[in-house]
Amino acid sequence: MRYIFLTEVCGNRNNNREREFFSPGYFNFLFMSWIKKIFLLFVFLSGSLAFAQNSTVSGIVFEDLNENGKLDSNEVGVEGVGVSSLSGIVETDSRGGFKLEICKNDIVFVIKPSGYHFHLNEYNIPKYFEQIYPQGSPKSLNYAGIRPTLPKDTLLFPLIPSDTQSGFRVNMVADPQMPRKREVWFFRETIIPSLLTANSEVTIFLGDIADNNLDVFPHFMGSLKALENPVYAVFGNHDVNYRSPDNSLKAETFRSWFGPDYYAFNYGNTHFVALNTVDYFGWNDEYKKKGSYFGGIDSTQLQWLEQDLALVDENFRIVLLTHIPLHPDYFKKQDLKKIFSLLEDRREVTIVSGHLHQNKSWAYGPELYWNGKSQLRSVIAGSASGSWWSGPYASDSIPQATCVDGSPQGFYQYAFRDDGFNYRFVPAQKKEDYQLRISSPHRIVKYNPEKPHRVVVNVFSGDERCSVKFSIDGGTFTGMKQFTGVDPFVERTHFRRINGDNWSPGISQTDHLWEGELPLKLEPGIHTIKSVVGFPDGKKYSATTQFELVDDGQ
């Protein structure tokens, strides 16, 4: 007897062919295959249902002395280590053991204690978490999430002993924002070399790794293989799986690559807390498009933050890592107040964010809802993509990507010590001492005896604590005044700033500008102008340029 079965070949439903076989052998084979599949499905579903009814996992955090990733007979557990789900935290007992209640789909992760480090995966992401998703992420999302994953009988988290760092450096990289593989190559050719040169113990990406197209994640991950330190990532608004119907599923794809979208870890006497500050309103069914968002934090994450901070030594410094800045212009006021209320008694707190594609820094006070006993400052750590990878383009087609405030693309490096910290801006495609630009005067300046020409200096990571001065032709230095405005360099070059989508970014005002005036008695001719900036940590940088003063009346 001859039977015909329609089969799909290479995913093409129309590419069907005939199969010939003899009964009953083929039917016996087919029957046993289906029995096996049904049995495996039954086992999996039984495990899923049983797990849904008993949502407790257990495990051990241990010292991995021989660094083989296994719990050997001579290795012991580590007491007092925080182990967390996305909703609650417990501490390990005297043997390093823990039991933790978790939700149906959850992630279990360890809050790294000082004096230890994790094993890294092939992309240098620390192996500090286990995804437990019995049913996997919903298939309705436009980008794949986490595959169905049942919990292991015992979760094992190895910690490798290391020296407790009294001094260490962290590279903070904001907004690579790559919409496709083309921009991933720009990232590899501009930011990765700078990261390799600016050595650090940790690299943290402050969100917007993607630009809505989450298919760039695997290409981005490949870029991280060159880095020789642990890499953490913060969730950004352009990392949202935008077909999520609400706020609960927005980070499913991000979690599949990077782990939890909020977490904490310790280095030395510093406690880092990464928060998910994107409040996503869900897919817009009416207009069939990506939904809106604003800065905020939900009640579950806020409760988690409260639990986390309660376990932190009162003498530790707190560093909040966010994508959307904790500022009422970008963040819900009531959520901002709740976060700050948990930090008011801390001896030292600082915030590092991205999102704005510029360098910016400000101090908090009561007008920004901060009433803590310590000074609080926030830094926007520039942008790796600058103004969204816009031109002008170099000879090898790499965009200059100047940020909207006139600063070059780049990132920040923080240097932490027991008694404090400082940071510096690291420009990409430039020398490391390129920290300021004399934006005006520019080339030809017309002499005006009644109106002196303005001198404008852009100090890329400057703030009100900096001192800036300039001199003409090696003469006496004159102090400059900080002001808020538009960098003249951005104004005169804006017409060239077009990216791969034929889109041009806007022009943004900035407060890291300083101004002065050229002397009225300056003689016509070519002159050299020099500007020097002094930063709060004592470092000084300078810039020099020339201009020609012409007198049309001669």
Coordinates of C-alpha atoms in Angstrom, one line a residue:
M1 CA 0.0 0.0 0.0
R2 CA 1.3 3.5 -0.8
Y3 CA 0.6 6.5 1.3
I4 CA 1.2 10.2 0.7
F5 CA 2.1 12.6 3.5
L6 CA 2.5 16.3 3.1
T7 CA 5.6 17.6 4.9
E8 CA 7.3 21.0 5.3
V9 CA 10.8 21.3 3.9
C10 CA 13.1 24.2 5.0
G11 CA 10.1 26.0 6.4
N12 CA 8.4 26.3 3.0
R13 CA 4.8 25.1 3.3
N14 CA 4.5 24.8 -0.5
N15 CA 7.5 22.6 -0.9
N16 CA 5.8 19.2 -0.4
R17 CA 6.9 15.8 -1.6
E18 CA 5.7 12.2 -1.5
R19 CA 7.0 9.6 0.9
E20 CA 6.6 5.9 0.2
F21 CA 6.7 3.3 2.9
F22 CA 5.1 -0.1 3.7
S23 CA 2.6 -0.8 6.4
P24 CA 2.7 -1.6 9.3
G25 CA 6.4 -0.8 10.0
Y26 CA 6.2 2.9 9.4
F27 CA 3.0 3.2 11.5
N28 CA 4.7 1.4 14.4
F29 CA 7.6 3.9 14.1
L30 CA 5.2 6.8 13.9
F31 CA 3.1 5.5 16.8
M32 CA 6.1 5.1 19.1
S33 CA 7.5 8.5 18.1
W34 CA 4.3 10.2 19.1
I35 CA 4.0 8.2 22.3
K36 CA 7.5 9.4 23.2
K37 CA 6.7 13.0 22.4
I38 CA 3.4 12.9 24.5
F39 CA 5.3 11.3 27.4
L40 CA 8.0 14.0 27.4
L41 CA 5.3 16.7 27.1
F42 CA 3.5 15.2 30.1
V43 CA 6.7 15.1 32.2
F44 CA 7.4 18.8 31.3
L45 CA 3.9 19.9 32.0
S46 CA 3.7 17.9 35.2
G47 CA 6.9 19.6 36.3
S48 CA 5.6 23.0 35.4
L49 CA 2.3 22.5 37.3
A50 CA 4.1 21.1 40.3
F51 CA 6.5 24.0 40.3
A52 CA 3.6 26.5 39.9
Q53 CA 2.1 25.0 43.1
N54 CA 5.4 24.9 45.0
S55 CA 7.2 28.1 44.2
T56 CA 10.3 27.7 46.4
V57 CA 13.8 27.0 45.2
S58 CA 16.9 26.2 47.2
G59 CA 20.6 26.3 46.6
I60 CA 24.1 27.0 47.8
V61 CA 26.5 29.9 47.4
F62 CA 30.0 28.6 47.8
E63 CA 33.7 29.4 47.5
D64 CA 35.0 27.9 44.3
L65 CA 38.6 27.5 45.4
N66 CA 39.8 25.6 42.3
E67 CA 37.6 27.7 40.0
N68 CA 36.0 24.7 38.2
G69 CA 32.4 25.9 38.7
K70 CA 31.5 22.8 40.8
L71 CA 30.9 22.3 44.5
D72 CA 33.7 20.0 45.6
S73 CA 34.0 18.2 48.9
N74 CA 36.6 20.6 50.3
E75 CA 34.7 23.7 49.4
V76 CA 32.4 25.5 51.8
G77 CA 29.4 27.8 51.6
V78 CA 29.6 31.5 52.1
E79 CA 27.4 32.9 54.9
G80 CA 25.4 36.2 54.7
V81 CA 25.2 36.5 50.9
G82 CA 22.1 38.1 49.5
V83 CA 20.2 35.9 47.1
S84 CA 17.3 37.5 45.3
S85 CA 14.4 37.0 43.1
L86 CA 12.7 39.8 41.2
S87 CA 10.5 40.4 44.3
G88 CA 12.4 39.4 47.4
I89 CA 15.8 38.8 49.0
V90 CA 17.1 36.3 51.5
E91 CA 20.6 35.8 53.0
T92 CA 22.5 32.5 53.0
D93 CA 22.9 30.5 56.2
S94 CA 26.1 29.4 57.9
R95 CA 26.6 26.7 55.2
G96 CA 25.8 29.0 52.3
G97 CA 22.4 27.5 51.8
F98 CA 19.2 29.4 51.0
K99 CA 15.5 28.9 50.3
L100 CA 13.7 31.5 48.3
E101 CA 10.1 31.9 47.2
I102 CA 9.7 32.9 43.6
C103 CA 7.0 33.8 41.2
K104 CA 5.8 31.7 38.2
N105 CA 8.4 33.2 35.9
D106 CA 11.3 34.6 37.8
I107 CA 15.1 35.1 37.9
V108 CA 17.2 34.0 40.9
F109 CA 20.4 36.0 41.3
V110 CA 23.2 36.5 43.8
I111 CA 24.2 40.0 45.1
K112 CA 27.9 39.7 44.8
P113 CA 29.8 40.4 48.1
S114 CA 33.1 42.2 48.2
G115 CA 36.1 40.0 48.0
Y116 CA 34.7 37.7 45.4
H117 CA 34.0 37.6 41.7
F118 CA 31.8 35.4 39.4
H119 CA 32.7 33.2 36.6
L120 CA 32.0 34.9 33.3
N121 CA 30.2 33.5 30.2
E122 CA 31.7 33.8 26.7
Y123 CA 30.5 37.4 26.5
N124 CA 32.0 38.4 29.9
I125 CA 28.5 38.5 31.5
P126 CA 28.9 37.3 35.1
K127 CA 27.2 34.0 35.9
Y128 CA 25.3 35.2 38.8
F129 CA 21.7 34.4 37.9
E130 CA 19.4 31.5 36.9
Q131 CA 16.4 32.1 34.8
I132 CA 13.4 30.0 36.0
Y133 CA 10.6 30.2 33.4
P134 CA 8.5 27.0 33.4
Q135 CA 6.3 28.2 30.6
G136 CA 8.8 30.5 28.9
S137 CA 8.2 34.0 27.7
P138 CA 4.9 34.6 25.8
K139 CA 5.1 33.9 22.1
S140 CA 3.1 37.0 21.3
L141 CA 6.1 39.3 21.8
N142 CA 7.8 40.5 18.6
Y143 CA 11.3 39.5 19.9
A144 CA 12.1 36.2 21.5
G145 CA 12.3 36.1 25.3
I146 CA 13.3 33.3 27.7
R147 CA 12.8 29.7 26.7
P148 CA 10.9 27.3 29.0
T149 CA 13.3 26.6 31.9
L150 CA 12.5 24.4 34.9
P151 CA 14.5 25.0 38.2
K152 CA 17.4 22.7 39.1
D153 CA 17.0 20.6 42.2
T154 CA 19.7 22.7 43.8
L155 CA 20.9 26.0 42.5
L156 CA 24.7 26.4 42.8
F157 CA 26.3 29.8 42.7
P158 CA 30.1 29.6 42.8
L159 CA 32.1 32.6 44.1
I160 CA 35.8 33.0 43.3
P161 CA 37.8 34.6 46.1
S162 CA 39.6 37.7 45.2
D163 CA 41.2 40.6 47.0
T164 CA 38.8 43.1 48.4
Q165 CA 39.3 46.1 46.2
S166 CA 40.1 49.3 48.1
G167 CA 40.5 51.0 44.7
F168 CA 38.9 50.1 41.4
R169 CA 37.7 51.6 38.2
V170 CA 34.4 51.3 36.4
N171 CA 33.7 52.3 32.8
M172 CA 30.1 53.7 32.5
V173 CA 28.9 53.5 28.9
A174 CA 25.5 55.2 28.0
D175 CA 23.4 54.8 24.9
P176 CA 25.2 52.7 22.3
Q177 CA 21.7 52.7 20.7
M178 CA 22.4 50.6 17.6
P179 CA 19.4 50.2 15.2
R180 CA 21.1 47.6 13.0
K181 CA 24.4 45.8 12.4
R182 CA 25.9 48.8 10.6
E183 CA 25.9 50.8 13.8
V184 CA 27.2 47.8 15.7
W185 CA 30.3 48.1 13.5
F186 CA 30.5 51.8 14.3
F187 CA 30.4 50.8 18.0
R188 CA 33.1 48.2 17.5
E189 CA 35.4 50.6 15.7
T190 CA 35.0 53.6 18.0
I191 CA 33.9 52.6 21.6
I192 CA 35.5 49.1 22.0
P193 CA 39.1 50.4 21.3
S194 CA 38.6 53.2 23.8
L195 CA 37.3 50.7 26.4
L196 CA 40.3 48.5 25.9
T197 CA 42.6 51.5 26.4
A198 CA 40.8 52.8 29.4
N199 CA 41.4 49.8 31.6
S200 CA 38.8 49.1 34.3
E201 CA 37.7 46.3 36.6
V202 CA 34.1 46.5 35.5
T203 CA 32.1 47.8 32.5
I204 CA 28.5 48.9 32.8
F205 CA 26.2 49.8 29.9
L206 CA 23.6 52.3 31.1
G207 CA 20.8 51.3 28.8
D208 CA 19.6 51.8 25.2
I209 CA 21.9 49.1 23.9
A210 CA 19.5 48.7 21.0
D211 CA 17.4 51.2 19.2
N212 CA 14.0 49.3 19.2
N213 CA 15.4 46.5 17.0
L214 CA 16.3 43.9 19.6
D215 CA 17.8 41.7 16.9
V216 CA 21.1 43.6 17.4
F217 CA 21.6 42.0 20.9
P218 CA 23.5 39.0 19.6
H219 CA 25.7 41.2 17.4
F220 CA 26.4 43.5 20.4
M221 CA 27.2 40.5 22.6
G222 CA 29.9 39.4 20.1
S223 CA 31.6 42.7 20.6
L224 CA 31.9 42.2 24.3
K225 CA 34.2 39.2 23.9
A226 CA 37.2 41.5 23.5
L227 CA 36.7 43.0 27.0
E228 CA 38.6 41.5 29.8
N229 CA 36.4 42.3 32.7
P230 CA 32.8 41.7 33.9
V231 CA 30.1 43.4 31.9
Y232 CA 26.7 44.5 33.4
A233 CA 23.8 46.1 31.5
V234 CA 21.1 48.5 32.6
F235 CA 17.7 48.4 30.9
G236 CA 16.8 51.3 28.6
N237 CA 13.6 52.5 26.9
H238 CA 14.9 51.5 23.5
D239 CA 15.6 48.0 24.9
V240 CA 11.8 47.5 25.4
N241 CA 10.1 44.5 23.7
Y242 CA 7.5 47.0 22.5
R243 CA 4.8 44.5 21.7
S244 CA 4.4 43.9 25.4
P245 CA 0.8 44.6 26.3
D246 CA 1.9 46.3 29.5
N247 CA 4.8 47.1 31.8
S248 CA 5.2 43.5 33.0
L249 CA 6.7 41.9 29.9
K250 CA 8.8 44.8 28.5
A251 CA 12.2 43.3 29.5
E252 CA 11.7 39.7 28.4
T253 CA 14.3 39.9 25.6
F254 CA 16.7 41.9 27.6
R255 CA 16.5 39.4 30.4
S256 CA 17.2 36.5 28.0
W257 CA 20.6 38.0 27.2
F258 CA 21.7 40.0 30.3
G259 CA 19.7 38.5 33.3
P260 CA 17.7 40.5 35.7
D261 CA 16.7 44.1 34.7
Y262 CA 17.4 45.3 38.3
Y263 CA 20.0 43.9 40.6
A264 CA 22.9 44.8 42.9
F265 CA 26.6 43.9 43.5
N266 CA 29.4 45.1 45.7
Y267 CA 33.0 46.1 45.1
G268 CA 35.2 47.2 48.0
N269 CA 33.0 49.5 50.2
T270 CA 30.7 50.4 47.3
H271 CA 27.3 49.0 46.7
F272 CA 26.0 49.3 43.1
V273 CA 22.2 49.1 42.4
A274 CA 21.0 48.9 38.9
L275 CA 17.3 50.0 38.5
N276 CA 14.8 49.5 35.7
T277 CA 13.5 53.1 35.4
V278 CA 11.3 52.6 32.3
D279 CA 7.6 52.7 32.9
Y280 CA 6.2 51.4 29.7
F281 CA 2.5 51.9 28.9
G282 CA 2.2 48.9 26.6
W283 CA 1.6 48.3 22.9
N284 CA -0.8 50.8 21.4
D285 CA -3.5 48.6 19.9
E286 CA -5.5 51.5 18.5
Y287 CA -2.7 52.8 16.3
K288 CA -0.8 49.5 16.1
K289 CA 2.5 51.0 17.2
K290 CA 5.0 51.1 20.0
G291 CA 3.5 52.5 23.3
S292 CA 4.6 55.5 25.3
Y293 CA 6.8 55.5 28.4
F294 CA 8.0 57.8 31.2
G295 CA 10.6 57.4 33.9
G296 CA 9.3 55.5 37.0
I297 CA 9.6 52.4 39.2
D298 CA 6.9 50.0 40.1
S299 CA 5.9 48.9 43.6
T300 CA 7.5 45.5 43.3
Q301 CA 10.9 46.9 42.4
L302 CA 10.6 49.6 45.0
Q303 CA 10.0 47.0 47.7
W304 CA 13.0 45.0 46.4
L305 CA 15.1 48.1 46.6
E306 CA 14.1 48.7 50.2
Q307 CA 15.0 45.1 51.1
D308 CA 18.3 45.4 49.3
L309 CA 19.4 48.6 51.1
A310 CA 18.4 47.1 54.4
L311 CA 21.1 44.5 54.0
V312 CA 23.9 47.0 53.0
D313 CA 26.5 48.1 55.6
E314 CA 25.7 51.6 56.7
N315 CA 29.3 52.7 55.9
F316 CA 29.1 51.6 52.3
R317 CA 28.8 54.1 49.5
I318 CA 25.6 53.7 47.3
V319 CA 25.8 54.1 43.5
L320 CA 22.5 54.1 41.7
L321 CA 22.7 53.0 38.0
T322 CA 19.8 54.1 35.9
H323 CA 19.0 54.7 32.2
I324 CA 16.4 57.5 32.7
P325 CA 17.7 60.2 35.0
L326 CA 16.2 60.6 38.5
H327 CA 15.0 64.1 37.8
P328 CA 11.4 65.3 37.8
D329 CA 11.7 66.4 34.2
Y330 CA 12.1 62.8 33.2
F331 CA 10.9 60.7 36.2
K332 CA 7.6 60.5 38.2
K333 CA 7.9 62.8 41.1
Q334 CA 6.2 60.4 43.6
D335 CA 8.5 57.6 42.6
L336 CA 11.5 59.9 42.9
K337 CA 10.5 60.9 46.4
K338 CA 10.1 57.2 47.4
I339 CA 13.5 56.2 46.2
F340 CA 15.2 59.2 47.9
S341 CA 13.4 58.5 51.2
L342 CA 15.2 55.1 51.3
L343 CA 18.6 56.8 50.8
E344 CA 18.4 59.9 53.1
D345 CA 20.4 58.3 56.0
R346 CA 23.3 57.0 53.8
R347 CA 26.7 58.6 54.2
E348 CA 27.4 58.8 50.5
V349 CA 25.1 58.4 47.5
T350 CA 25.7 59.1 43.8
I351 CA 23.7 58.5 40.6
V352 CA 25.0 57.7 37.1
S353 CA 22.5 57.7 34.1
G354 CA 22.2 58.0 30.4
H355 CA 19.2 58.7 28.1
L356 CA 19.9 62.4 27.2
H357 CA 22.8 61.9 24.7
Q358 CA 24.8 64.6 26.4
N359 CA 27.1 65.3 29.3
K360 CA 25.4 66.8 32.3
S361 CA 25.8 67.0 36.0
W362 CA 23.8 68.5 38.8
A363 CA 23.6 68.6 42.6
Y364 CA 20.3 67.7 44.4
G365 CA 18.6 69.7 47.1
P366 CA 15.1 70.1 48.6
E367 CA 13.8 71.6 45.3
L368 CA 14.6 68.2 43.7
Y369 CA 13.2 66.2 46.6
W370 CA 16.5 65.4 48.2
N371 CA 16.7 65.9 52.0
G372 CA 19.5 63.5 52.8
K373 CA 22.3 64.1 55.2
S374 CA 24.9 63.7 52.4
Q375 CA 25.5 65.7 49.2
L376 CA 23.9 63.9 46.2
R377 CA 25.0 64.5 42.6
S378 CA 23.9 62.9 39.4
V379 CA 25.9 62.5 36.2
I380 CA 24.7 61.9 32.7
A381 CA 27.6 59.8 31.3
G382 CA 27.6 61.2 27.7
S383 CA 26.6 58.9 24.8
A384 CA 28.5 56.1 23.0
S385 CA 26.4 56.8 19.9
G386 CA 26.8 60.6 20.3
S387 CA 23.9 62.1 18.4
W388 CA 22.5 58.7 17.3
W389 CA 25.5 57.9 15.0
S390 CA 25.0 61.1 12.9
G391 CA 27.7 62.5 10.6
P392 CA 29.8 64.1 9.3
Y393 CA 31.6 61.0 8.2
A394 CA 35.3 60.2 8.2
S395 CA 37.0 58.8 5.2
D396 CA 36.3 55.2 6.4
S397 CA 32.5 56.1 6.7
I398 CA 32.6 56.2 10.5
P399 CA 30.4 59.1 11.8
Q400 CA 31.8 61.8 14.1
A401 CA 28.6 61.4 16.1
T402 CA 29.0 64.6 18.2
C403 CA 26.4 64.8 21.0
V404 CA 23.6 67.4 21.0
D405 CA 25.5 69.5 23.5
G406 CA 28.7 69.7 21.4
S407 CA 30.7 67.1 23.3
P408 CA 32.2 64.1 21.4
Q409 CA 30.8 60.6 21.7
G410 CA 32.4 58.7 24.6
F411 CA 31.9 57.4 28.1
Y412 CA 32.9 58.0 31.7
Q413 CA 35.4 56.2 33.9
Y414 CA 34.8 56.3 37.7
A415 CA 37.7 55.7 40.0
F416 CA 36.5 54.5 43.5
R417 CA 38.5 54.6 46.7
D418 CA 37.6 53.9 50.3
D419 CA 37.6 57.6 51.1
G420 CA 35.9 58.9 47.9
F421 CA 35.7 58.8 44.1
N422 CA 36.3 60.9 41.0
Y423 CA 35.4 60.5 37.4
R424 CA 36.6 61.6 34.0
F425 CA 35.1 61.8 30.5
V426 CA 36.8 59.4 28.0
P427 CA 36.2 60.7 24.4
A428 CA 36.1 58.2 21.6
Q429 CA 38.1 58.8 18.4
K430 CA 40.1 61.5 20.2
K431 CA 43.0 61.7 22.6
E432 CA 42.1 61.2 26.2
D433 CA 43.1 64.8 27.1
Y434 CA 40.6 66.2 24.7
Q435 CA 38.3 67.5 27.4
L436 CA 37.3 71.0 26.1
R437 CA 36.9 72.9 22.9
I438 CA 37.3 76.6 22.2
S439 CA 34.2 77.0 20.1
S440 CA 34.5 80.7 19.6
P441 CA 36.2 82.7 18.1
H442 CA 36.4 80.6 15.0
R443 CA 38.8 81.4 12.1
I444 CA 37.9 85.0 10.9
V445 CA 36.7 87.6 13.4
K446 CA 35.7 91.1 12.3
Y447 CA 36.9 93.9 14.5
N448 CA 34.2 95.9 16.2
P449 CA 35.4 98.7 18.5
E450 CA 32.0 98.9 20.2
K451 CA 31.2 95.3 20.8
P452 CA 33.9 92.9 21.9
H453 CA 33.8 89.4 20.3
R454 CA 32.7 86.6 22.7
V455 CA 35.0 83.7 23.7
V456 CA 33.1 80.4 24.3
V457 CA 34.6 77.3 25.7
N458 CA 32.8 73.9 26.0
V459 CA 34.1 71.8 28.9
F460 CA 32.6 68.5 28.0
S461 CA 32.2 67.1 31.6
G462 CA 32.3 70.5 33.3
D463 CA 30.0 71.7 36.1
E464 CA 29.8 74.6 38.5
R465 CA 32.8 73.3 40.5
C466 CA 35.2 73.9 37.6
S467 CA 37.4 76.9 37.0
V468 CA 38.0 78.0 33.4
K469 CA 40.2 80.8 32.1
F470 CA 41.8 81.9 28.8
S471 CA 44.7 84.0 27.5
I472 CA 45.6 85.6 24.2
D473 CA 49.1 85.3 22.7
G474 CA 50.6 84.0 25.9
G475 CA 49.4 86.9 28.0
T476 CA 47.7 87.0 31.4
F477 CA 44.8 84.6 32.0
T478 CA 41.3 85.9 32.4
G479 CA 38.6 84.1 34.3
M480 CA 35.5 82.9 32.4
K481 CA 31.9 82.8 33.5
Q482 CA 29.7 79.7 33.2
F483 CA 26.4 80.0 31.3
T484 CA 23.6 78.0 29.7
G485 CA 23.2 78.1 26.0
V486 CA 24.0 76.5 22.7
D487 CA 27.6 75.7 21.7
P488 CA 28.5 77.8 18.6
F489 CA 30.3 74.8 17.2
V490 CA 27.0 72.8 17.1
E491 CA 25.2 75.7 15.5
R492 CA 27.6 76.1 12.6
T493 CA 28.0 72.3 12.0
H494 CA 24.5 71.2 12.5
F495 CA 23.6 71.0 8.8
R496 CA 26.1 68.1 8.5
R497 CA 24.6 66.0 11.3
I498 CA 22.6 63.4 9.4
N499 CA 22.5 59.7 10.4
G500 CA 21.8 56.5 8.5
D501 CA 18.0 57.0 8.6
N502 CA 18.4 60.4 6.9
W503 CA 17.4 62.0 10.2
S504 CA 19.0 65.0 11.9
P505 CA 19.1 65.4 15.7
G506 CA 18.1 68.6 17.4
I507 CA 20.3 71.2 19.1
S508 CA 20.3 71.2 22.9
Q509 CA 21.2 73.8 25.3
T510 CA 23.9 72.9 27.8
D511 CA 25.3 74.4 31.0
H512 CA 28.9 73.3 30.6
L513 CA 29.8 76.4 28.6
W514 CA 32.0 79.3 29.7
E515 CA 32.3 82.7 28.2
G516 CA 34.6 85.7 28.1
E517 CA 35.4 88.6 25.8
L518 CA 38.3 89.4 23.5
P519 CA 40.2 92.6 24.4
L520 CA 38.9 95.7 22.6
K521 CA 42.4 96.9 21.9
L522 CA 43.5 93.7 20.2
E523 CA 45.5 94.4 17.0
P524 CA 44.3 93.0 13.7
G525 CA 46.2 89.8 12.6
I526 CA 46.5 86.2 13.6
H527 CA 46.2 85.4 17.3
T528 CA 46.6 82.3 19.5
I529 CA 44.1 81.7 22.2
K530 CA 44.5 79.2 25.0
S531 CA 42.0 78.0 27.6
V532 CA 42.6 76.0 30.8
V533 CA 40.1 74.2 32.9
G534 CA 40.6 73.0 36.5
F535 CA 38.4 70.1 37.7
P536 CA 37.4 69.5 41.3
D537 CA 39.8 66.6 41.6
G538 CA 42.8 68.9 40.8
K539 CA 43.3 67.7 37.2
K540 CA 43.8 70.4 34.5
Y541 CA 43.4 70.3 30.8
S542 CA 44.0 72.9 28.1
A543 CA 43.0 73.6 24.5
T544 CA 44.6 76.0 22.0
T545 CA 43.4 77.4 18.7
Q546 CA 44.1 80.4 16.4
F547 CA 41.9 83.0 14.8
E548 CA 42.4 86.0 12.6
L549 CA 41.1 89.5 13.6
V550 CA 40.3 91.6 10.5
D551 CA 39.5 95.3 10.4
D552 CA 37.2 96.1 7.4
G553 CA 37.8 99.8 8.1
Q554 CA 41.5 99.7 7.2

